Every structure is written in C-alpha cells, then in structure tokens.
Tab-separated table of C-alpha atoms in Angstrom:
chain	number	residue	atom	x	y	z
A	1	MET	CA	0.000	0.000	0.000
A	2	THR	CA	1.620	3.265	-1.135
A	3	SER	CA	0.985	6.952	-0.763
A	4	THR	CA	2.553	10.041	-2.444
A	5	GLY	CA	5.293	12.280	-0.946
A	6	GLU	CA	5.942	16.056	-1.300
A	7	GLY	CA	8.951	18.413	-2.110
A	8	PRO	CA	11.917	18.340	-4.563
A	9	SER	CA	14.361	16.999	-1.941
A	10	ALA	CA	12.234	13.909	-1.652
A	11	THR	CA	12.395	13.491	-5.431
A	12	GLY	CA	16.147	13.590	-5.541
A	13	SER	CA	16.648	11.239	-2.649
A	14	SER	CA	14.125	8.799	-4.116
A	15	SER	CA	15.909	8.788	-7.507
A	16	ILE	CA	19.325	8.196	-5.884
A	17	SER	CA	17.955	5.365	-3.702
A	18	ALA	CA	16.280	3.829	-6.756
A	19	ASN	CA	19.555	3.869	-8.729
A	20	THR	CA	21.570	2.383	-5.870
A	21	SER	CA	18.915	-0.287	-5.293
A	22	GLN	CA	18.983	-1.227	-8.975
A	23	ILE	CA	22.799	-1.504	-8.922
A	24	SER	CA	22.730	-3.624	-5.747
A	25	LEU	CA	20.012	-5.878	-7.197
A	26	ALA	CA	22.014	-6.303	-10.408
A	27	ASP	CA	25.134	-7.247	-8.439
A	28	GLN	CA	23.118	-9.595	-6.267
A	29	PHE	CA	21.515	-11.347	-9.298
A	30	ALA	CA	24.947	-11.618	-10.952
A	31	ARG	CA	26.387	-13.317	-7.882
A	32	SER	CA	23.346	-15.606	-7.235
A	33	THR	CA	22.722	-19.019	-8.705
A	34	GLU	CA	19.722	-19.999	-10.778
A	35	GLU	CA	17.913	-21.661	-7.848
A	36	GLU	CA	18.388	-18.589	-5.673
A	37	ILE	CA	17.047	-16.393	-8.476
A	38	VAL	CA	13.942	-18.647	-8.797
A	39	ILE	CA	13.375	-18.509	-5.030
A	40	ALA	CA	13.774	-14.713	-5.042
A	41	LEU	CA	11.350	-14.477	-7.971
A	42	GLU	CA	8.762	-16.556	-6.088
A	43	GLU	CA	9.154	-14.315	-3.046
A	44	ILE	CA	8.712	-11.224	-5.222
A	45	ARG	CA	5.574	-12.759	-6.758
A	46	ALA	CA	4.206	-13.537	-3.293
A	47	ASP	CA	4.941	-9.959	-2.200
A	48	ASN	CA	3.205	-8.647	-5.326
A	49	ASP	CA	0.146	-10.809	-4.649
A	50	ARG	CA	0.051	-9.589	-1.078
A	51	LEU	CA	0.404	-5.979	-2.202
A	52	GLU	CA	-2.376	-6.475	-4.785
A	53	LYS	CA	-4.689	-7.838	-2.098
A	54	GLU	CA	-3.827	-4.968	0.214
A	55	THR	CA	-4.401	-2.498	-2.633
A	56	VAL	CA	-7.816	-4.041	-3.373
A	57	ILE	CA	-8.809	-3.845	0.289
A	58	LEU	CA	-7.600	-0.215	0.530
A	59	SER	CA	-9.434	0.757	-2.675
A	60	ARG	CA	-12.644	-0.793	-1.369
A	61	TYR	CA	-12.161	1.044	1.906
A	62	LEU	CA	-11.559	4.365	0.085
A	63	LYS	CA	-14.619	3.820	-2.116
A	64	ARG	CA	-16.746	3.164	0.928
A	65	VAL	CA	-15.459	6.221	2.794
A	66	ASP	CA	-16.850	9.557	1.575
A	67	PRO	CA	-14.015	12.016	0.610
A	68	LYS	CA	-16.101	14.947	1.869
A	69	ASP	CA	-16.030	13.453	5.348
A	70	ILE	CA	-12.265	13.135	5.095
A	71	GLN	CA	-11.901	16.802	4.076
A	72	SER	CA	-14.116	17.831	6.976
A	73	GLN	CA	-11.930	15.847	9.367
A	74	ILE	CA	-8.592	17.379	8.252
A	75	LYS	CA	-8.722	19.965	11.035
A	76	GLY	CA	-9.091	17.257	13.690
A	77	LEU	CA	-6.341	15.071	12.281
A	78	ALA	CA	-4.403	15.144	15.508
A	79	GLU	CA	-7.290	13.573	17.359
A	80	ALA	CA	-8.104	11.101	14.607
A	81	SER	CA	-7.009	7.480	14.378
A	82	PRO	CA	-3.854	6.475	12.471
A	83	VAL	CA	-5.935	4.914	9.725
A	84	GLN	CA	-7.861	8.124	9.089
A	85	GLN	CA	-4.603	10.139	9.059
A	86	ASP	CA	-3.165	7.751	6.508
A	87	VAL	CA	-6.335	7.964	4.349
A	88	VAL	CA	-6.132	11.778	4.383
A	89	ARG	CA	-2.476	11.611	3.501
A	90	VAL	CA	-3.193	9.213	0.618
A	91	HIS	CA	-5.901	11.507	-0.772
A	92	LYS	CA	-3.528	14.496	-0.546
A	93	ARG	CA	-0.795	12.600	-2.343
A	94	ARG	CA	-3.259	11.487	-5.072
A	95	SER	CA	-4.448	15.036	-5.616
A	96	ARG	CA	-0.867	16.277	-5.880
A	97	SER	CA	0.048	13.418	-8.213
A	98	ARG	CA	-2.716	14.550	-10.572
A	99	THR	CA	-1.134	18.008	-10.743
A	100	GLY	CA	2.167	16.513	-11.751
A	101	SER	CA	4.004	16.597	-8.399
A	102	THR	CA	6.576	14.018	-7.494
A	103	GLU	CA	5.671	10.881	-5.571
A	104	ARG	CA	7.274	9.359	-2.569
A	105	LEU	CA	6.586	5.797	-1.347
A	106	LEU	CA	5.045	5.599	2.106
A	107	LYS	CA	3.920	2.415	3.869
A	108	LEU	CA	1.080	1.902	6.314
A	109	THR	CA	1.852	0.485	9.690
A	110	THR	CA	0.759	-2.996	10.697
A	111	GLU	CA	-1.807	-1.568	13.113
A	112	GLN	CA	-3.308	0.575	10.363
A	113	LYS	CA	-3.448	-2.380	7.966
A	114	CYS	CA	-5.132	-4.522	10.623
A	115	ASP	CA	-7.634	-1.755	11.360
A	116	ILE	CA	-8.554	-1.407	7.663
A	117	ALA	CA	-8.693	-5.174	7.183
A	118	GLN	CA	-10.870	-5.547	10.291
A	119	ARG	CA	-13.264	-2.872	9.084
A	120	GLU	CA	-13.457	-4.438	5.614
A	121	HIS	CA	-13.971	-7.836	7.230
A	122	ASP	CA	-16.830	-6.493	9.342
A	123	GLU	CA	-18.334	-4.783	6.312
A	124	LEU	CA	-18.035	-7.948	4.252
A	125	ARG	CA	-19.593	-9.963	7.054
A	126	GLU	CA	-22.488	-7.510	7.247
A	127	GLU	CA	-22.953	-7.765	3.470
A	128	ILE	CA	-22.858	-11.569	3.685
A	129	ASN	CA	-25.386	-11.563	6.520
A	130	LYS	CA	-27.573	-9.138	4.633
A	131	PHE	CA	-27.341	-11.227	1.474
A	132	LYS	CA	-28.013	-14.383	3.529
A	133	HIS	CA	-31.041	-12.756	5.141
A	134	GLU	CA	-32.371	-11.640	1.761
A	135	THR	CA	-31.684	-15.072	0.311
A	136	GLU	CA	-33.544	-16.707	3.197
A	137	LYS	CA	-36.462	-14.371	2.574
A	138	VAL	CA	-36.488	-15.259	-1.125
A	139	LEU	CA	-36.131	-18.961	-0.267
A	140	ASP	CA	-39.002	-18.732	2.225
A	141	THR	CA	-41.072	-16.959	-0.412
A	142	TYR	CA	-40.312	-19.696	-2.939
A	143	LYS	CA	-41.091	-22.382	-0.354
A	144	ALA	CA	-44.393	-20.724	0.512
A	145	THR	CA	-45.202	-20.373	-3.194
A	146	ARG	CA	-44.324	-24.021	-3.811
A	147	GLU	CA	-46.408	-25.190	-0.847
A	148	GLU	CA	-49.286	-23.006	-1.995
A	149	ALA	CA	-48.957	-24.453	-5.505
A	150	GLU	CA	-48.902	-28.002	-4.116
A	151	ILE	CA	-51.949	-27.304	-1.965
A	152	ARG	CA	-53.683	-25.697	-4.928
A	153	GLN	CA	-52.755	-28.640	-7.130
A	154	GLY	CA	-54.172	-31.046	-4.539
A	155	GLU	CA	-57.375	-29.006	-4.330
A	156	ILE	CA	-57.658	-28.971	-8.134
A	157	LYS	CA	-57.137	-32.749	-8.292
A	158	LYS	CA	-59.724	-33.244	-5.557
A	159	SER	CA	-62.202	-30.915	-7.299
A	160	SER	CA	-61.591	-32.672	-10.633
A	161	TYR	CA	-62.131	-36.080	-9.046
A	162	GLU	CA	-65.317	-34.926	-7.293
A	163	PHE	CA	-66.583	-33.338	-10.532
A	164	ASN	CA	-65.942	-36.536	-12.499
A	165	ARG	CA	-67.516	-38.620	-9.762
A	166	ASP	CA	-70.585	-36.467	-9.093
A	167	ILE	CA	-71.248	-34.895	-12.513
A	168	VAL	CA	-69.483	-36.649	-15.394
A	169	LEU	CA	-70.284	-40.161	-14.141
A	170	GLY	CA	-72.886	-39.710	-11.400
A	171	ALA	CA	-75.176	-37.144	-13.044
A	172	LYS	CA	-75.801	-39.005	-16.294
A	173	ASN	CA	-79.337	-39.886	-17.231
A	174	PRO	CA	-79.382	-43.688	-17.659
A	175	ARG	CA	-81.997	-43.450	-20.380
A	176	THR	CA	-80.554	-40.650	-22.549
A	177	GLY	CA	-76.891	-40.845	-21.477
A	178	LYS	CA	-76.671	-37.035	-21.031
A	179	VAL	CA	-75.720	-35.031	-17.920
A	180	ILE	CA	-78.642	-33.715	-15.868
A	181	ALA	CA	-78.508	-29.897	-15.829
A	182	GLU	CA	-80.139	-29.546	-12.396
A	183	ARG	CA	-77.427	-31.589	-10.708
A	184	VAL	CA	-74.710	-29.565	-12.469
A	185	SER	CA	-76.222	-26.253	-11.320
A	186	ARG	CA	-76.682	-27.620	-7.788
A	187	TYR	CA	-73.057	-28.775	-7.752
A	188	PHE	CA	-71.750	-25.328	-8.746
A	189	GLU	CA	-74.077	-23.610	-6.257
A	190	ASP	CA	-72.665	-25.785	-3.464
A	191	LYS	CA	-69.132	-24.953	-4.608
A	192	MET	CA	-69.919	-21.229	-4.592
A	193	LYS	CA	-71.363	-21.479	-1.085
A	194	THR	CA	-68.237	-23.283	0.081
A	195	ARG	CA	-66.018	-20.603	-1.502
A	196	LYS	CA	-68.030	-17.809	0.111
A	197	ALA	CA	-67.750	-19.487	3.506
A	198	LEU	CA	-63.977	-19.860	3.038
A	199	ILE	CA	-63.663	-16.187	1.987
A	200	GLU	CA	-65.611	-15.093	5.069
A	201	LYS	CA	-63.433	-17.259	7.280
A	202	LEU	CA	-60.228	-15.823	5.784
A	203	ARG	CA	-61.592	-12.289	6.093
A	204	LEU	CA	-62.280	-12.818	9.806
A	205	LYS	CA	-58.827	-14.332	10.242
A	206	ASN	CA	-57.246	-11.385	8.410
A	207	SER	CA	-59.086	-8.877	10.594
A	208	THR	CA	-57.978	-10.799	13.699
A	209	LEU	CA	-54.362	-10.741	12.532
A	210	LYS	CA	-54.600	-6.996	11.832
A	211	VAL	CA	-55.870	-6.417	15.374
A	212	GLN	CA	-53.010	-8.512	16.768
A	213	LYS	CA	-50.543	-6.564	14.617
A	214	LYS	CA	-51.859	-3.257	15.942
A	215	LYS	CA	-51.616	-4.530	19.498
A	216	LEU	CA	-48.019	-5.650	18.974
A	217	GLN	CA	-47.104	-2.335	17.350
A	218	MET	CA	-48.649	-0.440	20.269
A	219	ALA	CA	-46.797	-2.654	22.757
A	220	LEU	CA	-43.510	-2.101	20.900
A	221	LYS	CA	-44.122	1.648	20.826
A	222	GLN	CA	-44.831	1.668	24.561
A	223	LYS	CA	-41.608	-0.237	25.206
A	224	GLU	CA	-39.667	2.234	23.078
A	225	ASP	CA	-41.267	5.144	24.959
A	226	MET	CA	-40.421	3.550	28.282
A	227	GLY	CA	-36.827	3.005	27.207
A	228	GLU	CA	-37.087	-0.779	26.925
A	229	VAL	CA	-35.320	-0.862	23.574
A	230	LEU	CA	-34.239	-4.285	22.457
A	231	HIS	CA	-30.496	-4.842	22.243
A	232	GLU	CA	-28.560	-6.967	19.775
A	233	VAL	CA	-28.548	-9.919	22.170
A	234	ASP	CA	-32.345	-9.773	22.385
A	235	PHE	CA	-32.580	-9.678	18.614
A	236	LYS	CA	-30.264	-12.703	18.363
A	237	GLN	CA	-32.381	-14.537	20.925
A	238	LEU	CA	-35.535	-13.649	19.024
A	239	ARG	CA	-33.898	-14.752	15.775
A	240	ILE	CA	-32.952	-18.100	17.327
A	241	GLU	CA	-36.494	-18.575	18.636
A	242	ASN	CA	-37.870	-17.559	15.248
A	243	ASN	CA	-35.662	-20.141	13.524
A	244	GLN	CA	-36.827	-22.778	16.007
A	245	TYR	CA	-40.452	-21.896	15.362
A	246	LEU	CA	-39.827	-21.938	11.620
A	247	GLU	CA	-38.331	-25.424	11.934
A	248	LYS	CA	-41.362	-26.533	13.926
A	249	ILE	CA	-43.654	-24.992	11.297
A	250	ASP	CA	-41.737	-26.831	8.555
A	251	GLU	CA	-42.084	-30.078	10.506
A	252	ARG	CA	-45.810	-29.478	10.951
A	253	ASN	CA	-46.145	-28.652	7.258
A	254	GLN	CA	-44.307	-31.854	6.347
A	255	GLU	CA	-46.588	-33.824	8.668
A	256	LEU	CA	-49.596	-32.061	7.131
A	257	LEU	CA	-48.411	-32.944	3.627
A	258	LYS	CA	-47.863	-36.557	4.699
A	259	LEU	CA	-51.340	-36.649	6.242
A	260	LYS	CA	-52.833	-35.131	3.075
A	261	HIS	CA	-50.971	-37.694	0.988
A	262	SER	CA	-52.156	-40.533	3.221
A	263	SER	CA	-55.677	-39.060	3.171
A	264	GLY	CA	-55.589	-39.015	-0.634
A	265	ASN	CA	-54.386	-42.622	-0.716
A	266	THR	CA	-57.072	-43.583	1.805
A	267	LEU	CA	-59.697	-41.828	-0.304
A	268	GLN	CA	-58.535	-43.702	-3.399
A	269	VAL	CA	-58.629	-47.016	-1.516
A	270	LEU	CA	-62.091	-46.117	-0.163
A	271	ASN	CA	-63.355	-45.348	-3.655
A	272	THR	CA	-61.906	-48.618	-4.912
A	273	TYR	CA	-63.664	-50.519	-2.142
A	274	LYS	CA	-66.878	-48.594	-2.874
A	275	LYS	CA	-66.694	-49.690	-6.505
A	276	LYS	CA	-66.052	-53.261	-5.388
A	277	LEU	CA	-68.983	-53.015	-2.947
A	278	ASN	CA	-71.283	-51.751	-5.706
A	279	SER	CA	-70.228	-54.550	-8.049
A	280	LEU	CA	-70.637	-57.126	-5.275
A	281	THR	CA	-74.066	-55.678	-4.380
A	282	MET	CA	-75.170	-55.972	-8.002
A	283	GLU	CA	-73.805	-59.516	-8.120
A	284	SER	CA	-75.645	-60.313	-4.876
A	285	ASN	CA	-78.951	-58.982	-6.266
A	286	ARG	CA	-78.444	-61.021	-9.438
A	287	LEU	CA	-77.723	-64.132	-7.376
A	288	LYS	CA	-80.806	-63.490	-5.216
A	289	LYS	CA	-82.986	-63.281	-8.338
A	290	GLU	CA	-81.385	-66.419	-9.724
A	291	ILE	CA	-81.898	-68.206	-6.390
A	292	ALA	CA	-85.587	-67.172	-6.378
A	293	GLN	CA	-85.991	-68.490	-9.926
A	294	ARG	CA	-84.219	-71.714	-9.003
A	295	GLU	CA	-86.426	-72.122	-5.905
A	296	GLU	CA	-89.569	-71.578	-8.012
A	297	LEU	CA	-88.307	-74.105	-10.558
A	298	LEU	CA	-87.481	-76.497	-7.712
A	299	SER	CA	-91.018	-76.176	-6.297
A	300	LYS	CA	-92.439	-76.938	-9.760
A	301	ILE	CA	-90.115	-79.923	-10.048
A	302	ASP	CA	-91.266	-81.113	-6.602
A	303	GLU	CA	-94.916	-80.847	-7.675
A	304	GLU	CA	-94.167	-82.709	-10.887
A	305	THR	CA	-92.233	-85.300	-8.895
A	306	GLU	CA	-95.225	-85.783	-6.568
A	307	ALA	CA	-97.565	-86.145	-9.584
A	308	VAL	CA	-95.189	-88.596	-11.243
A	309	GLU	CA	-94.888	-90.475	-7.959
A	310	GLY	CA	-98.722	-90.779	-7.809
A	311	GLU	CA	-98.824	-91.982	-11.402
A	312	ARG	CA	-96.032	-94.415	-10.581
A	313	VAL	CA	-98.029	-95.802	-7.653
A	314	LYS	CA	-101.094	-96.188	-9.872
A	315	ALA	CA	-99.007	-97.813	-12.608
A	316	GLU	CA	-97.504	-100.180	-10.041
A	317	SER	CA	-100.970	-101.151	-8.811
A	318	VAL	CA	-102.131	-101.701	-12.401
A	319	ASN	CA	-98.963	-103.656	-13.078
A	320	VAL	CA	-99.591	-105.786	-10.008
A	321	ASN	CA	-103.164	-106.486	-11.122
A	322	LEU	CA	-101.967	-107.331	-14.619
A	323	ARG	CA	-99.309	-109.633	-13.168
A	324	ARG	CA	-101.954	-111.335	-11.072
A	325	GLN	CA	-104.196	-111.702	-14.095
A	326	LEU	CA	-101.254	-113.006	-16.073
A	327	GLN	CA	-100.521	-115.507	-13.357
A	328	ASP	CA	-104.203	-116.575	-13.173
A	329	PHE	CA	-104.614	-116.720	-16.971
A	330	ILE	CA	-104.873	-120.252	-18.426
A	331	VAL	CA	-103.919	-120.681	-22.024
A	332	PRO	CA	-106.696	-122.547	-23.921
A	333	GLU	CA	-106.092	-125.594	-26.064
A	334	VAL	CA	-105.273	-125.270	-29.735
A	335	ILE	CA	-108.375	-127.089	-30.859
A	336	ASP	CA	-110.489	-124.713	-28.808
A	337	TYR	CA	-108.739	-121.829	-30.501
A	338	VAL	CA	-109.479	-123.392	-33.913
A	339	HIS	CA	-113.161	-123.861	-33.018
A	340	VAL	CA	-113.413	-120.310	-31.754
A	341	ARG	CA	-111.791	-118.997	-34.915
A	342	ALA	CA	-114.224	-121.089	-37.019
A	343	ASP	CA	-117.185	-119.804	-35.015
A	344	LEU	CA	-115.858	-116.273	-35.429
A	345	TYR	CA	-115.553	-116.784	-39.155
A	346	ASP	CA	-119.132	-118.134	-39.361
A	347	LEU	CA	-120.412	-115.253	-37.266
A	348	ASN	CA	-118.619	-112.707	-39.466
A	349	LYS	CA	-120.072	-114.402	-42.547
A	350	THR	CA	-123.583	-114.391	-41.048
A	351	LEU	CA	-123.095	-110.744	-40.038
A	352	LYS	CA	-122.161	-109.801	-43.587
A	353	THR	CA	-125.225	-111.719	-44.904
A	354	TRP	CA	-127.545	-109.909	-42.547
A	355	GLU	CA	-125.929	-106.601	-43.353
A	356	ARG	CA	-126.549	-107.269	-47.041
A	357	LYS	CA	-130.164	-108.160	-46.253
A	358	VAL	CA	-130.570	-104.981	-44.217
A	359	ASP	CA	-129.185	-102.929	-47.078
A	360	ILE	CA	-131.636	-104.580	-49.451
A	361	ALA	CA	-134.511	-104.010	-47.021
A	362	GLN	CA	-133.564	-100.355	-46.679
A	363	MET	CA	-133.492	-99.985	-50.445
A	364	GLU	CA	-136.969	-101.593	-50.670
A	365	LEU	CA	-138.168	-99.310	-47.882
A	366	GLN	CA	-136.967	-96.259	-49.682
A	367	LYS	CA	-138.596	-97.479	-52.856
A	368	TYR	CA	-141.951	-98.062	-51.127
A	369	GLN	CA	-141.706	-94.690	-49.382
A	370	LYS	CA	-141.260	-92.972	-52.727
A	371	GLN	CA	-144.261	-94.843	-54.156
A	372	TRP	CA	-146.278	-93.882	-51.118
A	373	MET	CA	-145.382	-90.269	-51.489
A	374	LEU	CA	-146.349	-90.318	-55.152
A	375	MET	CA	-149.655	-91.969	-54.395
A	376	ARG	CA	-150.359	-89.475	-51.693
A	377	GLU	CA	-149.610	-86.560	-53.897
A	378	HIS	CA	-151.826	-87.985	-56.573
A	379	SER	CA	-154.681	-88.513	-54.170
A	380	ARG	CA	-154.425	-84.915	-52.949
A	381	SER	CA	-154.598	-83.596	-56.447
A	382	VAL	CA	-157.690	-85.712	-57.272
A	383	ASN	CA	-159.796	-85.053	-54.131
A	384	PRO	CA	-158.629	-82.030	-52.184
A	385	TRP	CA	-161.723	-81.926	-50.008
A	386	ALA	CA	-160.950	-85.328	-48.685
A	387	THR	CA	-157.644	-84.078	-47.448
A	388	MET	CA	-159.382	-81.136	-45.849
A	389	GLU	CA	-161.846	-83.410	-44.095
A	390	GLN	CA	-159.006	-85.491	-42.921
A	391	HIS	CA	-157.335	-82.366	-41.500
A	392	VAL	CA	-160.590	-81.283	-39.872
A	393	ALA	CA	-161.098	-84.719	-38.462
A	394	LEU	CA	-157.627	-84.585	-37.092
C-alpha cells in the first residue's frame, strides 16, 4: 500500500535510492545461482500478490469512505485514528500526483493495515449476513409459493375427481346418457357457497391478525417510549427462537403434507372398495334373483315329482293287477282256438249276410216310401176336399 510524498528533496533522494537499489540488485543477481534467483522471484511474486490484495482492500475502503467526510476531518487530524490520518495523507498525495508533483513511497503500519482489514472484514460480514437474510427471505417466499402451488394442485385434483364422480359419471341420465342440468347447477351452487364461507373465514382471520398486529405495534411503541429498547442480544435470541419456530412450522407442514398424501391414498382405496362393494351388491342382487328363480323351478319340479310319484303308484298297482291276471290266466287248447276262430268266421259271414239283407230291405223301404209319397200326392190332387176333411177330423 503506497501513498505520495511532497517536495523536490524527496524526489532527488528517491531517484538516488532507486539507482543504488537497482545496482545492488544487479550485483546480487549476478552473484546468485539460478535456484536462488527462482526462489527470489517466487518471493517477489508472493509480495506482489500480497500488495495487490492490500491495494484491493484499501481501494474498497476508500470507495466506501466519503471524501467529503475526510476533508471535513482534516482539522481534527491530531485527534483522529492512524488509519484516518493515513487515508487523508493518501488523498492528498493522489491530488498532488494529478497536478504533476513528485511521488514518494510511504507504507502503512501494521496496526493501520489490521484496522482497515478488520473494518473491511466487518463490512463484508455484514454484506454476507444481509445477502443471507435476503436469500432466506427469497427462499421462504419460494417455499411458501411451492407449498401453496402443491396445496392448490391437490385441491384442483380433488375438485376434478369430485366433478368426475358427481357430474361426469354420477349425473348421467341412464336413459338418454346425457348429464342432468339440475345436478350440475346444484353442484356449482354448493361450490360457490363453500367458496363464500372460506372467503368469510379468511376475512375474519385477516381482521384478527390486523388487530393482533396493531396490538403488537402499540406494545412495541410503549416499550420504546419507556426506554425498553431491544439490544442486539435480544434480537439474536428472538432470531434463534424464530428459527426454532420456523423449523417446527416446517415439521408441521411436512406432517400435514404426509397426512394429506395418506388421506388421498385412503380416499382412493375407499373409492376402490366402494366400486367393489357396488359390483358385489349388483352380483348379490343377481344371485338373489337367480336363487328365487331356481327355488320356483325347484317347487315346480317337486310338484311334478309328486304327480309322477302318484302316477307311478297307480301304474304299479295296475302292473300288479296285470301280473296277477297273467298268473291266473290259463292258455286254452289249440283245438279250442281253432273252433273259436271257425265260429268267429261263421259269425262274421252271417253278419255280412244280414248286413246285405238290411241294405236290401232299406233300399226296398226307400222305394216303397217314394211310391207312397207319389200316391199321396196324386190322391191330394184328385180329391182335395178329402184331405181337408181329414185335416178337420184330425
């Protein structure tokens, strides 16, 4: 870390010292070996790196410090710290260097370097803490957004499932196959009522939180008025407690997500078992109808069996009688059979003869009836008064 000098005497002495140092370095390099030169070069590089780091730290410190404040503190330089004196000196040297004045190398003391480094370290730590705090806020915002999106996604899936269950599948007309409009409108009315109730609940909760916020602000203001200002230790304690509560909230949120996941799985299993129950109920009703039909058929078969059993008993009794008759039956002799057949033949022959005679007699009767009718008609035409007297007599 360098700063500029002042005066022509300083310029001459610096040029002489620079020339002598160059001559001594040339003699030293001429007398040294290659390994010693490499080691010296490494040391020079290390010194350059260190000086670059110190220069960067000093430049950051000078950028952070307002030059107007330094100019206002020139009068109280005697009472200022060594670091501030050095900063003022550096700014003076820089301003003189711009006007073309000579420069003189000045080094900061170890205490001044440590003071600047400590201040830059504290500033860097504050920036890191600030960046960490902002990052945690952004991360918490993203976490809250993700959790809200997950909750919203779960609600959308639940609403979609309920809509498919209650409207798309449950509200169909079995005859036409179309969705019933009344059930759709009733479904959306119920949803709107639920949304309104949720909005009212959140509004009440928001108003309650606003009242609590006002109370806390009033309590904080009273503490500030009474002088009970919180110190850094209290803020650290509150931050630790806040982190603990945030961890507990995260744990509760994880448990809530697990419970929601298990509830969703349970709901899916319940719906599966409901479907199975419906199918089994339908199968049970079908089996009951089939059992009733089978019982009716069985009763008919029993009645038919009883009727067949009665017929079987009758047939057995007839069979027994026929067996008895068969046992009691005596087969006649052959000659008797021949005589009976001869008598039957004679009787059939006689029957045919008499039938022929009857036919002839009927033909004669019809003939005589016709003659009688003709004679009667003739007699009526000849003597009609006789027929009248006959009618009168009758």
